[in-house]
Every structure is written in C-alpha cells, then in structure tokens.
Amino acid sequence: MKAIEIRNKYLDFFKSKGHKIISGAKLIPENDPTVLFTTAGMHPLVPYLIGSPHPEGKRIVDFQKCLRTDDIDEVGDNRHLTFFEMLGNWSLGDYFKEDSIKYSFEFLTKVLNIPVDKISVTCFLGDNDAPKDDVSAKIWEECGIDKTRIYFFGKKDNWWGPAGQTGPCGPDTEIFLDTGVIKCSNDCNPSCDCGKYIEIWNNVFMEYNKMEDGSFKQLSQKNVDTGMGLERMAFLMQGKNHIFETELFMPIISKVSDMSENPEEDSLRIIADHLRASAFLICDSVIPSNVGQGYILRRLIRRTIRHMRKIGFNPDKITDVCVTLIDNLNNMYGELETNRNNILEEIKTEKNRFMNTLLSGEKEFIKVINKLKENNINIIDGIATFRLYDTFGFPPEVTNELAKENGLCIDMDGFKVCFEQHQAKSREGSEGIFKGGLADHSEETTKYHTAAHLILESLQKILGNDVIQKGSNITAERIRFDFSHPEKVTRELLDQVEDMVNAQIDKKLQVVCSEMLLDEARKYGAKGIFNSKYGESVKVYTIEGFSKEICGGPHVDNTSKLNHIKILKEEAVSSGIRRIKAVFIK
Ligand code: SER
C-alpha cells in the first residue's frame, strides 16, 4: 500500500467517524515564535486544545508536514527523518480514551488489516503528577490485545508535551508494530531501540496544562491528540526493511546511487532525507542564511553536498536530484510543483556558494588536523571549528563528520561558546530570526541595516500592514529584502516606497536604541519576532516618529548618514513572497 493510499484511508476513516478534514499548517509556525518549526500535528492546534472553539468543531483530522532537527544525527537508521508527515486526529473536548483507542484499533486491524498479534502498546505508569493509566490498558485488553503485549512506562516514554515550555500535555498510549526480527535480549520491549518494535501511532490524552512554575493543572476540556508517522507506516505496510525503501524515497536514492562512484547507504539516506526537507523549507519561503530557519536549511543543503562528494556524486548535478524529488512527490504535495523553479534556484545558489569556499575550507581543515596530529591531540577545539564555520561556511556537523573520518572529534561546546561570543560581539543576539546574520558590520552594511527598517515601515505604510518581513541579506554593496505580498509590486508603488524612505533620510531623523523587556517591547508597539529564546531583554531601535523594531543592530544614529536609496529590482521568491534589491545612490 502506497503512502498516499494510507493517507487517504486515514482521512476517510476519521471522516466516517464524524471528523472534519482540515488542511495542515506551514512548516514555519505562523503564531509561535518560540519554536523554529512545526514539529507535530498538534502544534497549530494549541489554541483549540486549551479551550478556544475550533471553527470546524470538536473532531478534527489532517495530515501535517513536520520538521524535527533534533533527529538530524539519527538520519541514516531505519526510522528517523528530519522532515516527515504526521497523520493526526483530534478530539477537542469531545471523545476521550475509549473511543480514541477503539478508533485506532479499528483503523489498524479493519482498514489496514494488520494482524492483532503484531500490535504492542504502552501506557503511562503513573507518578506524582498523574495516576497510572489502567483505563487505557483495560480498553486495549477489551479490543483483544493480549496482556503480555501491554507495557507500562514512566514520563520519559509515555507522556507527551508540552510542545514548548508550557501548554497542553498528558499521558499517552503508544502503538508499536513488531517487525518480526528476533528480540535483541530477553528484556527487549517496545521501549528498546533495537528496531524490533517500531512506534507508529501515539494517542495523547491531553488533560493537563503545564504551567510556568512547572505544575500541572487540569485543562478545562479533556482532549485527544494523536499522531501517526506516515513514512514509518508505509514501510511497515509494504513489508520493506526501512523508510528509505518506500516509493517516497526510492527514486531519489536510485538516482543518486546511479550517478555516484561509490554509493554508500548512509550517505544516500542522508542526501535523500536532507534534500526532501530542504525542498519543503523552500516551499515555505525559507532562504539559506546564517540564522534561525535559514541556518537549518543551509546546514541541510551543505551536509547533502558533503555526502555527495563523499560518495563521488558531482554536486553540480544536485538539481537533477531535486527534479526527481519533485516529480516523485508532487502528487502528494502540490506545493513542490508550484515552487519547482524556486527550489531548484535556491539549492543551486547555495550549492555554488558552498562550493566556492569548500576547497579552501578543506585545505584549512587538513592544516588543522595535521597540526593536531603532530601534537598528538585528537580534538579540534571550539576556536578552530568556529573559524571553519565563520570563514569557510562549514556547519559544525560537517566538520564533525570530517573529523570522525580522521579519527578525531570536535569540541561542540567550545564551538557554541565561540558562536555565542561572536553573536554577542556583533550585537546580533536579539536580532530575531531572520535578520542580519553573522556577516560583517562595516559602516556600509550598518547603513543598509538602518535602510532595512525604513524599507519595512514604508512597505507596510504603502502596501498594507500584512506585509511581513521574510528575510534580508545585506552586503556592503546592496540590500536584498524579502517580504510577504500576494502580487507583483508595480513600479509606481516601488517609487512611492523609495520616496518615503528617502524622505525619512532627508528629515534627518534620530535613531535611538533602548533596551527593554520583551513584554515591554510588545507593549511599546515594536515590530519584530518575539522570540524569548534570545533572552528576556531586547534592543529596540526607534527611528524618530517613523519606526520601532526589535533588532540587535548596529545602526547609524541619524538617518542623515544614509544616501538615498534606489530599488533596482522586484521579483517573486516563492508564492506570496517578493524580493526587492536596493542600493544607495552615491
Ligand atoms: N503530539 C503527539 C506526537 O507528536 C501526538 O500527535 O507524537
């Protein structure tokens, strides 16, 4: 059974049980700046899980694109992916344990025809926060699951959420399929990592709200949140050995393998996974950069290229693989087709950027390790790792992999310290997810930073408040500024934006920086990404009477320091995202 059939059967089944099908959200959470990506189907539904009524009612079903970057190092085994699809059904204060478990059981055994004896389940063991979940265990028994295949575990295994620091959470019951391989030991059970039992579905009984003080309060309504990993389900239903043998990945793997001198399984899997994740990130308007989501995208693409080189695949052919990927998946994800050119373009551009520095980076790497070897040291320190990152664009995991191949390791903590110090030094720390980067802060780029604030405010005043900044890229020569807007911006409107920016420059407005708590910044009316991850206190730059933005700076102290700008180009980046390129006229 193909993945798309599993998805359709799932949606149909829950529709027949009174659920409304809703469309999944973007990979980039729209209303939650505390996380970079949508990591679970429940994520976009948090407001409804804590009590506000969902416009579609109390029974919801959907499929959701998810990205989990904590699994990045696990890619290559038989069940971990960075990007994956989660099928989910929800009861928002409607049915609870009994119906939820019975629906899951019926779907698995009657719709997918999975034999009952292949199914094992786990339930919550109980602790000070919540009691043992005998109720769920009893329902499983009633369904026909033998007692010997019902296990109890603590919070680590059988509790889900909250997705962030606070929010809805609760005990869960997890469903595992037995792959049929022999137990790794007498004690082997579903919590074991050996691969005999694969978790396919998680039914979370969300009846608690975790509060800021760490306590658990009863929610006003009892919810069910379930999630089934589509790719895992597909490989198990197809009797394959792993995810990468399914139709979702096979064409990409074969393509890369055919074009490689020395195809190694792990590298093929990493390439297939990372390119797929990258394509979907680009669909959601992410552009490779040095911060936030853009940095994850950069790491995924660069790690792909590293592995392509490792197996003797010419990275210049990376777009051929992207074409295969899009052709293979566009029946399941229409957005790949819509963004075809954009995906190819961004990946190619990033490949070129990386390739330009790669050779010198590799030379530098060899220098570093030769020196270490001479001195019998087997760890690349944080400073060297940071230099490879900062000057040569080597994400630390790329350095780490190269190091491992040479019998060395890297000092990841040391790298993080350098990274943070550098961020603090360039006063980028509170700069929000999209802006700046670890680029230079010459006088010229500083001026462009200030121009960016003038441009955003002017765009919003002229095109409307739904203009949201989607990224910016500044060099000493120009600014590239991305923003959301549904259509092409006419030359006439661009002229108006230009005039408004230039008028503020003529007005010689003061630019003032003040530090305040994030909450105060919000109240003050500052624009920005309210990402508390960057610390409680943020910098707000006010351009006298014109704009207020959370930003790490640096900026000029008066707009009179800027030359007039000229918008040279306006173009689409992806659907709904426009890019302008502007320069100072000398
Ligand atoms: N939120 C739960 C999970 O991610 C169930 O959907 O597993």
PDB file of C-alpha atoms and ligand atoms in Angstrom, residues 39-42 68 86 90 160 199 202 204 206 225-227, ligand 1:
ATOM      1  CA  THR A  39       7.209  19.609  14.952  1.00  0.00           C
ATOM      2  CA  ALA A  40       3.881  17.845  15.440  1.00  0.00           C
ATOM      3  CA  GLY A  41       0.352  17.882  14.115  1.00  0.00           C
ATOM      4  CA  MET A  42      -0.942  19.302  17.375  1.00  0.00           C
ATOM      5  CA  ARG A  68      12.439  17.840  13.743  1.00  0.00           C
ATOM      6  CA  MET A  86       2.183  13.162  10.587  1.00  0.00           C
ATOM      7  CA  TRP A  90      -8.153  15.179  17.476  1.00  0.00           C
ATOM      8  CA  TRP A 160       3.712  13.868  25.627  1.00  0.00           C
ATOM      9  CA  GLU A 199       6.304   3.109  17.140  1.00  0.00           C
ATOM     10  CA  ASN A 202       0.774   7.975  19.631  1.00  0.00           C
ATOM     11  CA  VAL A 204      -2.080  11.558  23.826  1.00  0.00           C
ATOM     12  CA  MET A 206      -4.278  15.866  26.927  1.00  0.00           C
ATOM     13  CA  ASP A 225      -4.199  14.355  20.233  1.00  0.00           C
ATOM     14  CA  THR A 226      -2.886  11.570  18.054  1.00  0.00           C
ATOM     15  CA  GLY A 227      -0.038  11.355  15.621  1.00  0.00           C
TER      16      GLY A 227
HETATM   17  N1  SER B   1       1.703  15.168  19.661  1.00  0.00           N
HETATM   18  C1  SER B   1       1.946  13.770  19.667  1.00  0.00           C
HETATM   19  C2  SER B   1       3.229  13.409  18.947  1.00  0.00           C
HETATM   20  O1  SER B   1       3.856  14.256  18.367  1.00  0.00           O
HETATM   21  C3  SER B   1       0.802  13.051  19.053  1.00  0.00           C
HETATM   22  O2  SER B   1       0.369  13.679  17.902  1.00  0.00           O
HETATM   23  O3  SER B   1       3.617  12.283  18.959  1.00  0.00           O
END
